[in-house]
Coordinates of C-alpha atoms and ligand atoms in Angstrom, one line a residue:
M1 CA 8.4 40.8 45.1
K2 CA 4.4 40.1 44.5
A3 CA 3.5 36.9 42.8
I4 CA 2.5 37.1 39.3
Q5 CA -1.2 36.6 38.9
V6 CA -2.5 33.8 36.9
G7 CA -6.2 33.1 35.8
L8 CA -6.8 29.6 34.4
L9 CA -9.4 29.1 31.9
G10 CA -10.6 25.5 32.1
I11 CA -9.3 23.0 34.6
G12 CA -9.2 19.5 33.1
T13 CA -6.6 17.0 32.8
V14 CA -4.0 19.7 31.8
G15 CA -4.9 22.4 34.2
S16 CA -4.9 20.1 37.0
G17 CA -1.2 19.2 35.9
V18 CA -0.5 22.9 35.8
Y19 CA -2.0 22.9 39.9
N20 CA -0.1 20.1 40.7
V21 CA 3.4 20.9 39.3
L22 CA 3.3 24.4 40.2
K23 CA 2.5 23.5 44.0
R24 CA 5.0 20.7 43.9
N25 CA 8.0 22.6 42.5
Q26 CA 7.0 26.0 43.9
A27 CA 10.3 27.2 45.3
E28 CA 12.5 25.9 42.4
I29 CA 10.0 27.5 39.9
T30 CA 10.2 30.8 41.9
R31 CA 13.9 30.9 42.1
R32 CA 14.1 30.4 38.1
A33 CA 11.1 32.8 37.5
G34 CA 12.5 35.7 39.9
R35 CA 9.0 35.6 41.8
A36 CA 6.3 33.4 42.8
I37 CA 3.7 32.4 40.0
E38 CA 0.1 32.3 41.7
I39 CA -2.8 30.8 40.1
S40 CA -5.4 33.1 41.8
M41 CA -8.6 32.5 39.7
V42 CA -9.9 29.5 38.0
A43 CA -13.0 29.5 35.5
D44 CA -14.7 26.1 34.8
L45 CA -18.3 25.2 33.7
D46 CA -17.8 22.6 36.4
T47 CA -17.0 24.6 39.7
A48 CA -17.3 21.8 42.1
R49 CA -14.5 20.0 40.2
A50 CA -12.7 23.3 39.6
Q51 CA -12.6 23.8 43.3
A52 CA -11.5 20.1 44.3
V53 CA -8.2 20.9 42.5
A54 CA -7.8 24.4 43.7
G55 CA -8.5 24.1 47.2
S56 CA -8.9 27.2 49.1
T57 CA -6.0 28.7 47.0
A58 CA -7.9 30.4 44.2
K59 CA -11.5 32.0 43.7
V60 CA -13.5 29.5 41.4
V61 CA -16.0 31.2 38.9
K62 CA -17.9 29.7 36.1
D63 CA -17.6 32.8 33.8
A64 CA -14.3 33.2 32.1
R65 CA -15.0 36.8 31.9
E66 CA -14.5 37.6 35.4
I67 CA -10.9 36.7 35.2
I68 CA -10.2 38.6 32.0
A69 CA -12.2 41.6 33.7
N70 CA -9.8 41.5 37.0
P71 CA -7.2 44.2 36.8
D72 CA -5.1 41.9 39.3
I73 CA -4.5 39.3 36.7
D74 CA -1.5 39.4 34.8
I75 CA -1.6 36.1 32.7
V76 CA -4.5 34.2 31.3
V77 CA -4.0 30.5 30.6
E78 CA -6.4 29.1 28.2
L79 CA -7.0 25.6 28.3
I80 CA -10.3 25.2 27.1
G81 CA -9.3 24.1 23.5
G82 CA -11.4 24.4 20.0
Y83 CA -11.8 27.5 18.1
G84 CA -15.2 28.6 19.5
I85 CA -15.3 30.3 22.8
A86 CA -11.7 30.1 23.3
R87 CA -11.1 32.1 20.5
Q88 CA -13.3 34.9 21.6
L89 CA -11.7 34.5 25.4
V90 CA -8.2 35.1 24.1
M91 CA -9.2 38.1 22.0
E92 CA -10.7 39.7 24.7
A93 CA -7.8 38.5 27.2
I94 CA -5.5 40.3 24.9
A95 CA -7.8 43.5 24.5
A96 CA -7.8 43.8 28.1
G97 CA -4.0 43.7 28.0
K98 CA -3.4 40.3 29.5
H99 CA -0.6 38.1 28.4
V100 CA -1.9 34.7 27.5
V101 CA -0.5 31.4 27.8
T102 CA -2.5 28.5 25.4
A103 CA -2.0 24.8 24.5
N104 CA -4.7 25.4 21.7
K105 CA -3.1 24.3 18.4
A106 CA -6.2 24.2 16.8
L107 CA -6.7 27.9 17.5
L108 CA -3.6 28.8 16.7
A109 CA -3.0 26.8 13.3
V110 CA -6.2 28.3 12.1
H111 CA -6.7 32.0 13.5
G112 CA -3.0 32.5 15.0
T113 CA -2.4 35.3 12.4
E114 CA -5.2 37.4 13.7
I115 CA -4.1 36.4 17.3
F116 CA -0.6 37.2 16.9
A117 CA -1.2 40.6 15.4
A118 CA -3.9 41.6 18.1
A119 CA -0.8 40.5 20.5
H120 CA 1.7 42.6 18.9
A121 CA -0.6 45.6 18.5
K122 CA -1.3 45.3 22.3
G123 CA 2.2 44.4 23.4
V124 CA 1.2 41.3 25.2
M125 CA 2.6 37.7 24.6
V126 CA 0.9 34.9 23.3
A127 CA 2.8 31.6 24.6
F128 CA 2.1 28.2 23.0
E129 CA 4.9 25.7 24.2
A130 CA 2.0 23.1 24.9
A131 CA 0.4 23.5 21.8
V132 CA 2.8 21.4 20.0
A133 CA 4.3 17.9 20.9
G134 CA 3.1 18.3 24.8
G135 CA 6.1 18.4 27.2
I136 CA 8.8 18.5 24.3
P137 CA 10.4 22.3 24.2
I138 CA 10.1 22.3 20.5
I139 CA 8.8 25.7 20.3
K140 CA 11.6 27.2 22.3
A141 CA 13.7 24.8 20.0
L142 CA 12.8 26.3 16.9
R143 CA 12.3 29.9 18.2
E144 CA 15.5 30.3 20.1
G145 CA 18.0 27.5 19.9
L146 CA 18.1 27.0 16.2
T147 CA 17.8 30.6 15.4
A148 CA 21.1 30.8 13.5
N149 CA 19.9 28.2 11.0
S150 CA 18.4 28.3 7.8
I151 CA 15.8 25.3 8.9
E152 CA 15.7 22.9 5.8
W153 CA 12.9 20.5 6.9
I154 CA 11.1 19.2 9.8
A155 CA 9.4 15.8 10.3
G156 CA 7.4 14.8 13.2
I157 CA 5.5 12.4 15.1
I158 CA 3.4 14.8 16.6
N159 CA 0.3 12.9 17.6
G160 CA 0.2 10.3 20.3
T161 CA -2.9 8.6 19.6
T162 CA -2.1 7.5 16.1
N163 CA 1.5 6.6 17.1
F164 CA -0.1 4.3 19.9
I165 CA -2.4 3.1 17.2
L166 CA 0.0 2.2 14.8
S167 CA 2.5 0.7 17.6
E168 CA 0.1 -1.2 18.9
M169 CA -1.2 -2.7 15.6
R170 CA 2.2 -3.5 14.5
D171 CA 3.2 -5.4 18.0
K172 CA 0.1 -6.9 19.3
G173 CA -1.8 -7.3 15.8
L174 CA -4.7 -5.8 17.5
D175 CA -7.6 -4.2 15.5
F176 CA -7.6 -0.3 14.6
G177 CA -11.1 0.1 17.0
V178 CA -9.9 -1.5 19.8
V179 CA -6.6 0.2 19.8
L180 CA -8.3 3.6 19.4
K181 CA -10.9 2.8 22.4
E182 CA -7.7 2.4 24.6
A183 CA -6.0 5.5 23.5
Q184 CA -9.2 7.6 24.6
R185 CA -9.3 5.7 28.0
L186 CA -5.7 6.8 28.5
G187 CA -6.4 10.4 27.8
Y188 CA -4.2 10.7 24.8
A189 CA -7.1 11.3 22.2
E190 CA -8.8 14.6 21.3
T191 CA -12.5 15.2 22.4
D192 CA -13.4 14.4 18.8
P193 CA -10.9 11.5 18.2
T194 CA -11.6 12.3 14.1
F195 CA -8.9 14.7 14.9
D196 CA -6.4 12.4 15.9
I197 CA -6.9 9.6 13.3
E198 CA -7.8 11.8 10.3
G199 CA -4.4 14.1 10.8
V200 CA -6.0 17.2 11.5
D201 CA -4.4 17.6 15.1
A202 CA -0.9 16.8 13.7
A203 CA -1.8 19.2 10.8
H204 CA -2.4 21.8 13.2
K205 CA 1.1 21.2 15.0
A206 CA 2.9 21.0 11.8
T207 CA 1.2 24.3 10.7
I208 CA 2.6 26.2 13.7
M209 CA 6.0 24.7 13.3
S210 CA 6.2 25.4 9.7
A211 CA 5.2 29.1 10.5
I212 CA 8.1 29.3 13.0
A213 CA 10.8 27.6 11.1
F214 CA 10.4 29.5 7.6
G215 CA 8.7 33.0 9.1
V216 CA 5.7 32.2 7.2
P217 CA 1.8 33.0 8.5
V218 CA 0.0 29.8 9.9
Q219 CA -1.7 28.4 7.0
F220 CA -3.8 25.5 8.5
N221 CA -6.0 25.5 5.3
K222 CA -3.2 25.2 2.8
A223 CA -1.9 21.6 4.6
Y224 CA -2.4 18.7 3.1
V225 CA -3.7 16.3 5.6
E226 CA -4.3 12.5 5.4
G227 CA -4.8 10.3 8.3
I228 CA -4.4 6.5 9.3
T229 CA -8.1 5.2 8.7
K230 CA -7.1 3.7 5.4
L231 CA -3.8 1.9 6.3
E232 CA -4.2 -1.6 6.0
A233 CA -2.1 -4.4 8.3
Q234 CA -0.8 -6.0 5.4
D235 CA 1.1 -2.7 4.3
I236 CA 2.4 -2.3 7.5
E237 CA 3.9 -6.0 7.4
Y238 CA 5.0 -5.2 3.5
A239 CA 6.6 -2.5 4.9
E240 CA 8.3 -4.0 7.7
Q241 CA 9.8 -6.6 4.9
L242 CA 11.5 -4.0 3.2
G243 CA 13.0 -2.4 6.1
Y244 CA 10.6 0.3 6.9
R245 CA 8.1 1.4 9.2
I246 CA 4.8 3.4 8.9
K247 CA 4.5 6.5 10.8
L248 CA 1.9 9.4 10.7
L249 CA 4.6 12.3 10.1
G250 CA 3.9 15.7 10.1
I251 CA 6.2 17.3 7.2
T252 CA 7.3 20.8 6.4
R253 CA 10.3 21.1 3.9
R254 CA 11.7 24.6 2.3
R255 CA 11.8 24.0 -1.6
P256 CA 13.1 26.7 -3.9
Q257 CA 9.3 27.3 -5.4
G258 CA 7.8 27.4 -1.7
I259 CA 7.2 25.4 1.3
E260 CA 5.7 21.8 1.7
L261 CA 3.4 21.4 4.7
R262 CA 1.9 18.0 4.9
V263 CA 0.8 14.8 7.1
H264 CA 0.2 11.6 6.0
P265 CA 1.4 7.9 6.9
T266 CA 4.9 7.7 5.9
L267 CA 7.3 4.9 5.4
V268 CA 10.4 5.7 7.5
P269 CA 13.6 3.4 7.3
A270 CA 13.4 1.1 10.4
K271 CA 17.0 2.3 11.3
R272 CA 15.9 6.0 11.9
L273 CA 15.6 6.6 15.7
I274 CA 12.2 8.2 14.7
A275 CA 11.0 5.0 13.4
N276 CA 11.4 3.5 16.7
V277 CA 9.4 6.2 18.5
E278 CA 6.7 3.9 19.7
G279 CA 3.3 4.2 21.8
A280 CA 2.0 7.5 22.7
M281 CA 5.7 9.5 22.4
N282 CA 6.3 12.4 20.1
A283 CA 9.5 13.0 18.3
V284 CA 10.6 15.5 16.0
V285 CA 13.5 15.9 13.7
V286 CA 14.6 19.3 12.4
Q287 CA 17.3 19.7 10.1
G288 CA 19.2 23.1 10.1
D289 CA 22.0 23.8 7.8
A290 CA 24.4 24.7 10.6
V291 CA 23.6 22.3 13.1
G292 CA 22.7 19.3 10.9
T293 CA 19.9 16.9 12.2
T294 CA 18.8 17.5 16.0
L295 CA 16.2 15.0 17.7
Y296 CA 13.7 16.0 20.3
Y297 CA 11.4 13.3 21.9
G298 CA 9.2 13.0 24.8
K299 CA 5.6 12.7 25.8
G300 CA 3.5 14.7 23.5
A301 CA 0.2 14.4 25.9
G302 CA -0.9 14.2 29.3
S303 CA -1.4 16.0 32.3
E304 CA 2.1 16.8 33.8
P305 CA 4.1 16.5 30.5
T306 CA 1.7 19.1 28.9
A307 CA 1.9 21.2 32.3
S308 CA 5.4 21.2 32.1
A309 CA 5.3 23.2 28.8
V310 CA 2.7 25.5 30.3
I311 CA 4.7 26.3 33.0
A312 CA 7.8 26.8 31.4
D313 CA 5.8 29.6 29.4
L314 CA 4.7 31.2 32.6
V315 CA 8.0 31.4 33.8
D316 CA 8.8 33.0 30.2
V317 CA 5.9 35.5 30.6
T318 CA 7.0 36.5 34.3
R319 CA 10.6 36.9 33.2
L320 CA 9.9 39.1 30.6
H321 CA 6.5 41.0 31.0
T322 CA 8.3 44.1 32.2
V323 CA 10.7 44.0 29.1
D324 CA 10.1 46.4 26.3
A325 CA 7.9 44.5 23.7
A326 CA 10.5 44.9 20.8
H327 CA 12.7 43.1 23.0
R328 CA 10.8 40.1 23.1
V329 CA 11.4 36.9 21.2
P330 CA 8.5 37.3 18.2
H331 CA 5.7 35.1 18.3
L332 CA 6.6 33.3 15.1
A333 CA 10.5 33.7 15.5
F334 CA 10.6 36.3 13.0
Q335 CA 9.8 40.0 13.5
P336 CA 6.6 40.5 12.2
D337 CA 7.7 42.9 9.7
Q338 CA 10.2 40.3 8.2
M339 CA 7.4 37.6 7.8
S340 CA 8.0 35.9 4.4
D341 CA 5.2 35.2 1.6
Q342 CA 6.7 32.0 0.0
P343 CA 3.5 29.9 -1.1
I344 CA 2.6 26.8 0.7
L345 CA 3.0 24.5 -2.3
P346 CA -0.1 22.2 -3.5
M347 CA 0.5 18.8 -3.1
E348 CA 0.9 18.1 -6.9
E349 CA 4.1 19.9 -6.6
V350 CA 5.5 18.0 -3.6
L351 CA 8.6 15.9 -3.9
T352 CA 8.6 12.7 -2.1
S353 CA 9.2 8.8 -2.8
Y354 CA 6.4 6.3 -2.7
Y355 CA 5.6 2.9 -1.8
L356 CA 2.9 1.5 -4.2
R357 CA 1.2 -1.9 -3.9
L358 CA -0.7 -3.3 -6.9
R359 CA -3.1 -6.2 -6.8
V360 CA -2.2 -7.8 -10.1
A361 CA -3.0 -10.9 -12.2
D362 CA -0.4 -13.3 -11.7
Q363 CA 0.8 -13.4 -15.4
A364 CA 3.7 -12.8 -17.9
G365 CA 4.4 -9.1 -18.7
V366 CA 2.5 -7.6 -15.9
L367 CA 5.4 -6.4 -14.2
A368 CA 7.1 -5.2 -17.4
K369 CA 4.0 -3.4 -18.1
V370 CA 4.0 -1.4 -14.7
A371 CA 7.8 -0.8 -14.7
S372 CA 7.7 0.8 -18.5
L373 CA 4.7 3.2 -17.2
L374 CA 7.2 4.1 -14.4
A375 CA 10.3 4.2 -16.8
N376 CA 8.3 6.5 -19.5
A377 CA 7.5 9.0 -16.4
G378 CA 11.2 8.9 -15.7
I379 CA 10.1 7.3 -12.5
S380 CA 12.9 5.2 -10.9
I381 CA 12.1 2.0 -9.0
D382 CA 14.1 1.6 -5.7
A383 CA 13.3 -1.5 -4.6
M384 CA 10.5 -4.3 -5.6
L385 CA 8.9 -7.1 -3.7
Q386 CA 6.7 -9.8 -5.3
R387 CA 4.7 -12.4 -3.2
A388 CA 4.0 -15.7 -4.3
A389 CA 0.3 -15.9 -5.7
S390 CA -0.3 -18.7 -3.1
D391 CA 0.9 -16.7 0.0
V392 CA -1.6 -13.9 -1.3
G393 CA -4.6 -15.6 -2.2
G394 CA -4.3 -19.1 -1.3
A395 CA -3.6 -22.2 -3.2
G396 CA -4.3 -22.0 -6.9
S397 CA -4.7 -18.2 -6.8
T398 CA -4.4 -16.1 -10.2
H399 CA -3.3 -12.9 -8.5
T400 CA -0.8 -11.6 -6.3
D401 CA 0.5 -8.5 -5.0
L402 CA 3.4 -6.2 -6.4
I403 CA 5.0 -3.8 -4.2
L404 CA 7.2 -1.1 -5.4
L405 CA 9.5 1.5 -3.8
T406 CA 10.1 4.5 -6.0
H407 CA 12.8 7.3 -5.9
E408 CA 11.8 10.7 -5.2
V409 CA 9.2 12.2 -7.7
R410 CA 6.8 15.0 -8.2
E411 CA 3.6 14.1 -6.5
G412 CA 1.6 15.2 -10.0
A413 CA 3.7 13.1 -11.8
M414 CA 3.2 10.1 -9.8
N415 CA -0.5 10.6 -9.8
A416 CA -0.5 10.5 -13.5
V417 CA 1.2 7.1 -13.5
I418 CA -0.9 5.7 -10.9
A419 CA -4.0 6.7 -13.2
Q420 CA -2.3 4.8 -16.1
M421 CA -1.3 1.8 -14.0
Q422 CA -4.8 1.7 -12.5
A423 CA -6.4 1.4 -16.0
L424 CA -4.5 -1.7 -16.9
P425 CA -6.9 -4.7 -17.1
T426 CA -4.2 -6.7 -15.2
V427 CA -4.3 -4.3 -12.0
L428 CA -7.3 -6.0 -10.3
A429 CA -8.0 -3.3 -7.1
P430 CA -7.4 0.0 -6.4
I431 CA -3.6 0.7 -5.9
T432 CA -2.4 1.6 -2.2
R433 CA 0.0 4.6 -2.5
I434 CA 2.0 5.6 0.7
R435 CA 4.7 8.4 0.7
K436 CA 8.1 7.5 1.9
E437 CA 10.8 9.7 3.4
E438 CA 14.2 8.6 3.9
L439 CA 14.8 11.6 6.4
A440 CA 18.8 11.3 5.7
Ligands
LIG1 N1 -4.4 14.2 20.9 C1 -3.2 14.7 21.0 C2 -2.4 13.4 20.6 C3 -3.2 15.1 22.3 O1 -2.6 12.3 20.6 O2 -1.0 13.5 20.4 C4 -1.7 16.2 22.5 O3 -2.1 17.2 21.4

């Protein structure tokens, strides 16, 4: 059978990986797909670089629209990234009847509804395994492997850059800036690294997983997003003393009133497997009502790990492109006319537990006052740590740190108590609050 024809838009790190892996494993991939997969065109502004990767096997062009206009191309692989030109090209490729494979999490998290609707109307596939957690087949797992389950929650380390930064800061005592530069050098970080460190990249991925898990539209604008830039080394240390690690987690959870969708630094019990995921590795925990807890671990970025996911999509599309569109796996796992309108809950309605650090005057009654404010709000204390004043402020210090772990409470109620605590004259600095998840 004639090889399926693929056009690559963009041939940077991931594109080169796709090339290399397809070439290296061509025979096995063909045996699995049922026919050969051939990259016959590549578009990149840097044609010299593209030519160097593609050699003589593909036609290299500067203008991506040449690929979209070519009737021989069956699948367009979008590896440009971002919401700008990539969105236009994906929409044009769909309109031209091409199947699309993309690694573009930002695009799908923000414009997924429009893209999937256009693809559905045109009867083409948009495959995006590489958009979430790189080489880990988490989209496949959520969309197909766990399809029997009512998914209860998902929690993931889905940004390698921030996990690398947190690991290095904790293990080597290195500064945030130094580690970020290293992450950029290693190619983990986004072009704009604020997307990594401010939690935006993780929120893109959490948004996509949430939509697939619960059958709701992608709604990145409703996600709560908090990164790691305000984390302080002393909180990483205090958390350790209490038996926890701090990870940037993407969390989505089904509640009776709606769906939680949030990214923030999170204390996780040190004994959980996910707490021990180090460096740039990714891991996703999925809780399903039938299967219980499942854990997916692997490389979330990098040339060949991401290429592994892109090629898995190419194989899927190759196998399915002659199948009646109604028999394909729906883009978001649920049939398009069966999507739910369950709301994404505002952060005030989220239920979670907390780590609080209060810099307080070292005086009698301070702890009692803080505890009574929590008790009055019905918030139960789970654990507590108080340092000797001299350990915190040196000999003769008149202040100390009070660290409290609470049980689960509505975020709105916690906000109100934090405001009350902050108003106490014996609370000497802004209170640090980090959310905590037991993931039991
Ligand atoms: N910047 C991302 C990360 C790359 O650090 O995980 C993969 O999406």
